[in-house]
Amino acid sequence: MAATFGGTGPVRRSRTFALCAAAAVLTPLTACAGNTGGAAQTGEGPVASQTPGATPAGDQGAWIPDFVEGMTLEQKVGQVFVPTFRSRPDAEKIIRRYHVGGLIYFPGNARTPRRTAQMSNALQRASKIPLLLGVDEEQGPVTRLAYLTRFPGNMALGALARPEEARAAARVTGTELRAVGINQNYAPVADVNVNPANPVIGLRSFGSDPDLVSRMLVGALQGYRDAGVAATAKHFPGHGDTDTDSHTGLPVIKHSREEWERLDAPPFRAAVQHGVDAIMTAHIVMPGLDRSGDPATMSRTVLTGLLREGLGFQGVVVTDSLSMAGASAKYPAAQAAVRAFLAGADQLLMPPDLGRAQAAMMSAVRKGQISMKRLDESVTRILWLKARRGLFGDVQVDPARAEQVVRSAAHRAVARRVAEHSITLVRNRNGVLPLDARTTVHVTGPRSGVLTAALRKRGVPIAASPGAADVTVVTTLNDGKATKAKVAASGRGQVVVVALGRPYDLGHAGSADAALATYSSGAASLDALAGVLSGRVRPAGRLPVQVREFDFGHGLTY
């Protein structure tokens, strides 16, 4: 008889575990010693170890196929789901009822390093199989944990064009995530942003050049691997050329197969070759790859044909959030979950109704629509990922240490370096920059107060109005149309335009004497900008995208 988990509550784990070959389950060594007739049956079934040194000897995942064979249908189906949760009691109820393979954090349940670490410990104790505790922590415009060391984001890293800096940034973020018990990050973004009007990717991309994105992506993947966190390259087959947000609609990308191979595929191919842990799907329609009209998340042609068979990816395929409008634009939510699984997905992320999605999956297996072989393949991949990232060792974290690791001085120094080196100067007529020590400056636009304070701290004279200033600094934040008007109304002196968000705003700089991009309006980037404007820091970034008359790779210094 196959062993089952049984029971509903948390199971106390022995301090030492080993593989009992006869039963092919992880059980205490004391139960296995001298046992030649099978493992002792406790009524609880196979319980995965989470103690130091507990990964079975030899191949770290050799035990997994037999372990999967001993799981019940409910436990197998549960492993493919990664839902949201409101609170610890809510999460523990979900774990008991649905045997989920993971959970995803959002700001509401991850308020401080200590509390997040305590939550992670409690959730892992509640689960008989270690959980993949994930988060969308891309840095830049998509961040969930406000207390982490803040980085400008991928496009700023693209302006550096140094993979070792992407690795350093990801290592910092990954180290802080692991310190609070989070072991999977739904990052980094592998999309090549070739559409300046893209409403959903933009700064989240490393840039518009497939080679640059590939190199930076691999650097980031290595950084997460250094930190022991499972990384997730996204959004396959490529979300970089859309003018529709898949959170609110279903984008159609009209790349031909040849264009996809040239523009979108290279970063994902590089990720697969680097052994990426997981790849996230996109809720997009790409007729050049699949004419069915199905979103890529529900397309077997895309996920199994291109990703598995074409690129040779053997890791975990995770859907983008199934709560997004793009996921249910063609199929009802529960049906969409089954279709995504049939297409080739392993992890079903954030179903809008977990109960209905689980019931639909159970029904599909019982009716033979999903074969047990296919289900076992996904469960095996998920458990392999957990083993590969050390989750069958001790996953309990120290809440006190988490507070020391997060935002440490060393980590903040890395973020400061990235911010400073990414500032990109694309125009500097008549040497208006750096500012002369006697030049009076007025700052107007988004985040003007923060930038003014940073300039004042560096001894730059501040004017109360544009009319009283020698130089007016006009900041803009993803509002290119308004930039030209702001320049025209900026006063009698010289004008410096700074794009605090997407660098495409610089295409509207008009007659401005100088123009720069920071790729971020965060504190580190504004402080770095003040350093560049005042001459304390030399600009070193180069445009990772084309911005009208400013070519890809363009950048000035002084």
PDB file of N, CA, C and O in Angstrom, residues 23 154 199 251 298 351 358 383 414:
ATOM      1  N   ALA A  23      11.000   1.407   1.897  1.00  0.00           N
ATOM      2  CA  ALA A  23       9.717   2.094   1.779  1.00  0.00           C
ATOM      3  C   ALA A  23       9.807   3.340   0.910  1.00  0.00           C
ATOM      4  O   ALA A  23       8.794   3.900   0.526  1.00  0.00           O
ATOM      5  N   ASN A 154      15.972  46.931 -13.073  1.00  0.00           N
ATOM      6  CA  ASN A 154      16.712  46.302 -14.157  1.00  0.00           C
ATOM      7  C   ASN A 154      17.245  47.264 -15.209  1.00  0.00           C
ATOM      8  O   ASN A 154      18.354  47.094 -15.711  1.00  0.00           O
ATOM      9  N   PRO A 199       3.188  49.368 -21.516  1.00  0.00           N
ATOM     10  CA  PRO A 199       2.669  49.865 -20.236  1.00  0.00           C
ATOM     11  C   PRO A 199       2.962  48.970 -19.047  1.00  0.00           C
ATOM     12  O   PRO A 199       2.696  49.355 -17.908  1.00  0.00           O
ATOM     13  N   PRO A 251      -2.954  41.006 -24.210  1.00  0.00           N
ATOM     14  CA  PRO A 251      -2.151  41.596 -25.284  1.00  0.00           C
ATOM     15  C   PRO A 251      -1.945  40.621 -26.440  1.00  0.00           C
ATOM     16  O   PRO A 251      -1.892  39.404 -26.246  1.00  0.00           O
ATOM     17  N   MET A 298      -1.756  29.150 -21.711  1.00  0.00           N
ATOM     18  CA  MET A 298      -2.625  28.007 -21.981  1.00  0.00           C
ATOM     19  C   MET A 298      -2.293  27.335 -23.318  1.00  0.00           C
ATOM     20  O   MET A 298      -3.076  26.533 -23.823  1.00  0.00           O
ATOM     21  N   PRO A 351      -4.388  31.423  -8.151  1.00  0.00           N
ATOM     22  CA  PRO A 351      -5.731  31.259  -8.717  1.00  0.00           C
ATOM     23  C   PRO A 351      -6.715  32.144  -7.957  1.00  0.00           C
ATOM     24  O   PRO A 351      -6.630  32.261  -6.728  1.00  0.00           O
ATOM     25  N   GLN A 358      -8.715  23.918  -7.501  1.00  0.00           N
ATOM     26  CA  GLN A 358      -8.298  22.599  -7.023  1.00  0.00           C
ATOM     27  C   GLN A 358      -9.316  21.530  -7.419  1.00  0.00           C
ATOM     28  O   GLN A 358      -8.953  20.436  -7.858  1.00  0.00           O
ATOM     29  N   LEU A 383       9.400  19.151  -6.514  1.00  0.00           N
ATOM     30  CA  LEU A 383      10.191  18.614  -5.407  1.00  0.00           C
ATOM     31  C   LEU A 383      11.681  18.684  -5.715  1.00  0.00           C
ATOM     32  O   LEU A 383      12.504  18.929  -4.827  1.00  0.00           O
ATOM     33  N   VAL A 414      26.247  48.541  -1.992  1.00  0.00           N
ATOM     34  CA  VAL A 414      26.071  47.986  -3.344  1.00  0.00           C
ATOM     35  C   VAL A 414      24.982  48.754  -4.082  1.00  0.00           C
ATOM     36  O   VAL A 414      25.140  49.119  -5.253  1.00  0.00           O
TER      37      VAL A 414
END
